[in-house]
Amino acid sequence: MEDEKVVVSIKHANLEYDSEKGKVLALRDANLDIKKGEFICVLGPSGCGKSTLLNIIAGFHKPTSGSATMDGEEIQGPGWNRGVVFQTPPLYPWLNIYENIAYGPKKRKLPKDQIEAEVNKYMEIVGLKDFKKHKPYELSGGMRQRASLARVLVNQPEMILMDEPLGALDALTRTNMQALIRDIWNKNGNTIFFITHDVDEALALATRVIVMSARPGRIVKEFHTDFTYDMGGLNQEAARYSKEYMEIREEILNIINTQNAAAAGSNA
């Protein structure tokens, strides 16, 4: 990475919550430095704490112990500089697409002409410029997710957090959305933290892949990758079937399968 600035730093973070069966340790001793411009994808068994880690970075949860900081300051709560894209787009059904995307800048009381220029810019980027007046229910799932992405991008956040944003899409739409997200990241230089269950999706997008253990979640291995640069060009198939790609893919799957087996054994 040319710019080694650490945007978010997680140090010895634990998160414990109360359940009907007592205390549950969701995250254990998480340590992670996220550098400016990185595209991090997070993989792991279901319930391993991936979303818990994202929620700590987003400011939705505070660690029970340890620390979470952004630009050296403790993360106290949600902020516009950390935009979140969920699997189900949280669009307001009573607003049209333009109004949904403009919602954040309006809440921040930006000048009207600036809001209009920025909303139009990002509607163009995500391919929705002809759907300004449509309501969310009039769009396909992929188009709604594009609108949700534009709604985050228009705030120009320093970091974008994505919690399985493409999980509900069909295969073709998902591939197209991956290409869009990669293109936006390449052009804008956002820092992205992306949760997925799909190993190939992670390898196609990430500059760093993080694999987490079964609950209590902890980071068990990291892989620094650069397949995303080839995936965006003519070398896509060559990259996907390269020896290095297949070896990393197999190692990640082995780790996840081992963690799934461990989780099944502890629940037996």
Short mmCIF file of C-alpha atoms in Angstrom, two decimals:
data_model
loop_
_atom_site.label_atom_id
_atom_site.label_comp_id
_atom_site.label_asym_id
_atom_site.label_seq_id
_atom_site.Cartn_x
_atom_site.Cartn_y
_atom_site.Cartn_z
CA MET A 1 0.00 0.00 0.00
CA GLU A 2 1.36 3.40 -0.96
CA ASP A 3 -0.48 5.12 1.87
CA GLU A 4 0.18 3.31 5.14
CA LYS A 5 -2.19 5.46 7.20
CA VAL A 6 -4.20 3.35 9.64
CA VAL A 7 -7.86 4.37 9.40
CA VAL A 8 -9.34 1.96 11.96
CA SER A 9 -7.54 0.14 14.74
CA ILE A 10 -9.08 -2.67 16.80
CA LYS A 11 -7.02 -3.70 19.83
CA HIS A 12 -7.75 -6.76 22.01
CA ALA A 13 -11.49 -6.28 21.46
CA ASN A 14 -13.91 -8.62 23.20
CA LEU A 15 -17.67 -8.43 22.95
CA GLU A 16 -19.95 -10.25 25.36
CA TYR A 17 -23.73 -10.08 25.49
CA ASP A 18 -26.52 -11.55 27.57
CA SER A 19 -28.76 -14.27 26.18
CA GLU A 20 -31.47 -16.53 27.59
CA LYS A 21 -28.75 -19.13 28.25
CA GLY A 22 -26.45 -16.66 29.96
CA LYS A 23 -23.38 -14.73 28.85
CA VAL A 24 -22.22 -15.24 25.27
CA LEU A 25 -18.74 -14.26 24.12
CA ALA A 26 -19.24 -13.26 20.48
CA LEU A 27 -15.78 -11.83 19.81
CA ARG A 28 -12.49 -12.70 21.51
CA ASP A 29 -9.26 -10.70 21.46
CA ALA A 30 -9.74 -9.20 18.01
CA ASN A 31 -6.76 -7.22 16.73
CA LEU A 32 -6.93 -5.51 13.37
CA ASP A 33 -5.40 -2.44 11.74
CA ILE A 34 -7.21 -1.29 8.59
CA LYS A 35 -5.13 0.91 6.30
CA LYS A 36 -6.39 3.62 3.99
CA GLY A 37 -7.41 2.27 0.59
CA GLU A 38 -7.52 -1.40 1.61
CA PHE A 39 -10.29 -3.68 0.41
CA ILE A 40 -10.73 -6.20 3.22
CA CYS A 41 -13.03 -9.20 2.86
CA VAL A 42 -14.01 -11.20 5.94
CA LEU A 43 -14.89 -14.91 5.84
CA GLY A 44 -15.81 -17.43 8.51
CA PRO A 45 -18.47 -19.84 9.76
CA SER A 46 -21.98 -18.56 10.44
CA GLY A 47 -22.22 -16.89 13.83
CA CYS A 48 -18.45 -16.40 14.08
CA GLY A 49 -18.56 -12.69 14.85
CA LYS A 50 -18.07 -11.20 11.38
CA SER A 51 -21.05 -8.88 11.75
CA THR A 52 -20.10 -8.19 15.38
CA LEU A 53 -16.72 -6.90 14.22
CA LEU A 54 -18.38 -4.78 11.52
CA ASN A 55 -20.87 -3.39 14.05
CA ILE A 56 -18.02 -2.34 16.35
CA ILE A 57 -16.33 -0.50 13.49
CA ALA A 58 -19.66 1.06 12.47
CA GLY A 59 -20.23 2.24 16.04
CA PHE A 60 -23.39 0.17 16.57
CA HIS A 61 -21.70 -1.78 19.39
CA LYS A 62 -18.91 -0.96 21.80
CA PRO A 63 -16.40 -3.64 22.79
CA THR A 64 -16.94 -5.07 26.26
CA SER A 65 -13.19 -4.68 26.67
CA GLY A 66 -10.38 -3.56 24.41
CA SER A 67 -10.61 -0.60 22.05
CA ALA A 68 -11.86 0.49 18.64
CA THR A 69 -10.54 3.75 17.19
CA MET A 70 -10.83 5.64 13.92
CA ASP A 71 -8.15 8.16 12.98
CA GLY A 72 -6.84 7.81 16.54
CA GLU A 73 -10.17 8.68 18.21
CA GLU A 74 -12.39 6.20 20.04
CA ILE A 75 -15.41 5.15 18.02
CA GLN A 76 -18.32 6.46 20.10
CA GLY A 77 -21.20 5.69 17.74
CA PRO A 78 -22.30 5.70 14.09
CA GLY A 79 -20.96 8.47 11.85
CA TRP A 80 -21.29 9.58 8.23
CA ASN A 81 -17.59 8.88 7.67
CA ARG A 82 -18.37 5.14 8.04
CA GLY A 83 -21.10 4.22 5.55
CA VAL A 84 -22.85 0.86 5.93
CA VAL A 85 -24.36 -1.21 3.11
CA PHE A 86 -26.57 -4.06 4.36
CA GLN A 87 -27.76 -7.21 2.60
CA THR A 88 -31.30 -5.79 2.56
CA PRO A 89 -31.16 -2.20 1.25
CA PRO A 90 -32.60 0.10 3.97
CA LEU A 91 -34.37 2.42 1.53
CA TYR A 92 -37.39 4.46 2.61
CA PRO A 93 -40.35 3.14 0.58
CA TRP A 94 -42.20 6.48 0.68
CA LEU A 95 -39.28 8.33 -0.94
CA ASN A 96 -38.22 8.04 -4.56
CA ILE A 97 -34.67 6.95 -5.41
CA TYR A 98 -33.35 10.50 -5.75
CA GLU A 99 -34.81 11.44 -2.36
CA ASN A 100 -33.40 8.30 -0.73
CA ILE A 101 -29.89 9.07 -1.97
CA ALA A 102 -30.20 12.74 -1.00
CA TYR A 103 -31.39 11.91 2.52
CA GLY A 104 -27.95 11.86 4.19
CA PRO A 105 -26.64 15.13 2.71
CA LYS A 106 -29.94 16.83 3.59
CA LYS A 107 -29.64 15.66 7.20
CA ARG A 108 -26.13 17.13 7.22
CA LYS A 109 -27.64 20.41 5.92
CA LEU A 110 -25.38 20.68 2.89
CA PRO A 111 -26.20 23.39 0.32
CA LYS A 112 -29.03 22.45 -2.03
CA ASP A 113 -26.98 22.85 -5.22
CA GLN A 114 -24.18 20.71 -3.76
CA ILE A 115 -26.68 17.99 -2.82
CA GLU A 116 -28.16 17.99 -6.31
CA ALA A 117 -24.76 17.79 -7.98
CA GLU A 118 -23.52 14.98 -5.71
CA VAL A 119 -26.73 12.92 -5.95
CA ASN A 120 -26.75 13.17 -9.74
CA LYS A 121 -23.06 12.24 -9.83
CA TYR A 122 -23.52 9.05 -7.83
CA MET A 123 -26.76 8.06 -9.56
CA GLU A 124 -24.76 8.23 -12.79
CA ILE A 125 -21.92 6.16 -11.29
CA VAL A 126 -24.24 3.33 -10.17
CA GLY A 127 -26.30 3.44 -13.39
CA LEU A 128 -29.57 4.80 -11.97
CA LYS A 129 -29.74 8.24 -13.59
CA ASP A 130 -32.96 7.28 -15.43
CA PHE A 131 -34.70 6.05 -12.27
CA LYS A 132 -34.72 9.18 -10.10
CA LYS A 133 -38.49 9.26 -9.62
CA HIS A 134 -38.98 5.54 -9.15
CA LYS A 135 -39.89 4.20 -5.72
CA PRO A 136 -37.74 1.36 -4.29
CA TYR A 137 -40.47 -1.24 -4.82
CA GLU A 138 -40.40 -0.46 -8.55
CA LEU A 139 -36.78 -1.57 -8.88
CA SER A 140 -35.13 -4.98 -9.01
CA GLY A 141 -33.05 -6.28 -6.12
CA GLY A 142 -29.81 -5.39 -7.88
CA MET A 143 -31.01 -1.87 -8.65
CA ARG A 144 -32.10 -1.35 -5.04
CA GLN A 145 -28.64 -2.41 -3.89
CA ARG A 146 -27.12 0.06 -6.37
CA ALA A 147 -29.29 2.77 -4.84
CA SER A 148 -28.18 1.72 -1.36
CA LEU A 149 -24.55 1.93 -2.45
CA ALA A 150 -25.10 5.41 -3.94
CA ARG A 151 -26.82 6.45 -0.70
CA VAL A 152 -23.60 5.63 1.16
CA LEU A 153 -21.19 7.00 -1.46
CA VAL A 154 -22.90 10.39 -1.67
CA ASN A 155 -21.73 11.12 1.89
CA GLN A 156 -18.14 10.52 0.73
CA PRO A 157 -17.30 8.35 3.75
CA GLU A 158 -13.72 7.55 4.59
CA MET A 159 -14.72 3.92 4.99
CA ILE A 160 -17.48 1.72 3.55
CA LEU A 161 -18.71 -1.27 5.57
CA MET A 162 -20.62 -3.96 3.69
CA ASP A 163 -22.44 -6.81 5.45
CA GLU A 164 -23.07 -9.50 2.81
CA PRO A 165 -24.43 -6.87 0.42
CA LEU A 166 -24.68 -9.22 -2.55
CA GLY A 167 -25.89 -12.36 -0.79
CA ALA A 168 -29.51 -12.10 -1.94
CA LEU A 169 -28.74 -11.42 -5.61
CA ASP A 170 -28.78 -13.86 -8.51
CA ALA A 171 -25.41 -14.98 -9.91
CA LEU A 172 -25.29 -12.62 -12.91
CA THR A 173 -26.42 -9.56 -10.94
CA ARG A 174 -23.94 -10.45 -8.23
CA THR A 175 -21.05 -10.59 -10.71
CA ASN A 176 -22.09 -7.24 -12.17
CA MET A 177 -22.29 -5.68 -8.69
CA GLN A 178 -18.85 -7.04 -7.82
CA ALA A 179 -17.47 -5.32 -10.93
CA LEU A 180 -19.24 -2.07 -10.00
CA ILE A 181 -17.92 -2.11 -6.42
CA ARG A 182 -14.39 -2.92 -7.64
CA ASP A 183 -14.57 -0.09 -10.17
CA ILE A 184 -15.78 2.42 -7.57
CA TRP A 185 -13.05 1.34 -5.15
CA ASN A 186 -10.38 1.67 -7.85
CA LYS A 187 -11.54 5.16 -8.83
CA ASN A 188 -12.45 6.63 -5.43
CA GLY A 189 -9.85 4.99 -3.20
CA ASN A 190 -12.38 4.23 -0.44
CA THR A 191 -11.40 1.87 2.35
CA ILE A 192 -13.78 -1.11 2.24
CA PHE A 193 -14.62 -3.74 4.88
CA PHE A 194 -16.74 -6.41 3.19
CA ILE A 195 -18.35 -9.48 4.80
CA THR A 196 -19.13 -12.46 2.58
CA HIS A 197 -19.68 -16.22 2.77
CA ASP A 198 -18.31 -16.70 -0.74
CA VAL A 199 -14.59 -17.48 -0.96
CA ASP A 200 -14.43 -16.69 -4.68
CA GLU A 201 -16.12 -13.34 -4.10
CA ALA A 202 -13.57 -12.50 -1.42
CA LEU A 203 -10.63 -13.43 -3.65
CA ALA A 204 -12.12 -11.51 -6.59
CA LEU A 205 -12.42 -8.29 -4.60
CA ALA A 206 -10.02 -8.14 -1.67
CA THR A 207 -6.50 -6.87 -1.18
CA ARG A 208 -6.62 -8.67 2.17
CA VAL A 209 -8.79 -11.64 3.19
CA ILE A 210 -9.45 -12.24 6.88
CA VAL A 211 -10.68 -15.63 8.09
CA MET A 212 -12.40 -15.88 11.47
CA SER A 213 -12.88 -18.80 13.82
CA ALA A 214 -16.11 -20.30 15.09
CA ARG A 215 -17.59 -18.46 18.07
CA PRO A 216 -16.12 -16.88 20.06
CA GLY A 217 -14.87 -15.16 16.93
CA ARG A 218 -11.20 -14.41 16.53
CA ILE A 219 -9.02 -13.77 13.52
CA VAL A 220 -7.20 -16.99 12.70
CA LYS A 221 -5.46 -16.10 9.43
CA GLU A 222 -4.95 -13.28 6.96
CA PHE A 223 -4.12 -13.48 3.27
CA HIS A 224 -2.70 -10.55 1.30
CA THR A 225 -3.99 -10.91 -2.25
CA ASP A 226 -3.98 -8.95 -5.50
CA PHE A 227 -6.30 -10.99 -7.74
CA THR A 228 -8.77 -8.11 -7.81
CA TYR A 229 -6.49 -6.16 -10.15
CA ASP A 230 -6.57 -9.00 -12.70
CA MET A 231 -10.30 -9.63 -12.19
CA GLY A 232 -11.02 -6.13 -13.43
CA GLY A 233 -9.20 -6.69 -16.72
CA LEU A 234 -8.63 -9.26 -19.43
CA ASN A 235 -6.81 -11.72 -17.16
CA GLN A 236 -9.91 -12.65 -15.17
CA GLU A 237 -10.09 -16.34 -16.07
CA ALA A 238 -6.32 -16.79 -15.94
CA ALA A 239 -6.26 -15.32 -12.42
CA ARG A 240 -9.16 -17.47 -11.21
CA TYR A 241 -7.50 -20.69 -12.33
CA SER A 242 -3.93 -19.81 -11.42
CA LYS A 243 -2.03 -22.08 -9.06
CA GLU A 244 -1.73 -19.33 -6.43
CA TYR A 245 -5.47 -18.62 -6.52
CA MET A 246 -6.40 -22.29 -6.17
CA GLU A 247 -3.93 -22.85 -3.31
CA ILE A 248 -5.22 -19.86 -1.31
CA ARG A 249 -8.82 -20.84 -2.03
CA GLU A 250 -8.22 -24.39 -0.81
CA GLU A 251 -6.46 -23.21 2.34
CA ILE A 252 -9.31 -20.81 3.20
CA LEU A 253 -11.93 -23.51 2.64
CA ASN A 254 -9.95 -25.94 4.82
CA ILE A 255 -9.80 -23.39 7.65
CA ILE A 256 -13.54 -22.67 7.42
CA ASN A 257 -14.43 -26.38 7.24
CA THR A 258 -12.23 -27.06 10.29
CA GLN A 259 -13.93 -24.24 12.18
CA ASN A 260 -17.39 -25.50 11.17
CA ALA A 261 -16.49 -28.98 12.43
CA ALA A 262 -15.23 -27.51 15.70
CA ALA A 263 -18.44 -25.54 16.13
CA ALA A 264 -20.56 -28.61 15.40
CA GLY A 265 -18.59 -30.63 17.94
CA SER A 266 -18.97 -28.05 20.68
CA ASN A 267 -22.73 -27.87 20.08
CA ALA A 268 -23.19 -31.66 20.06
#
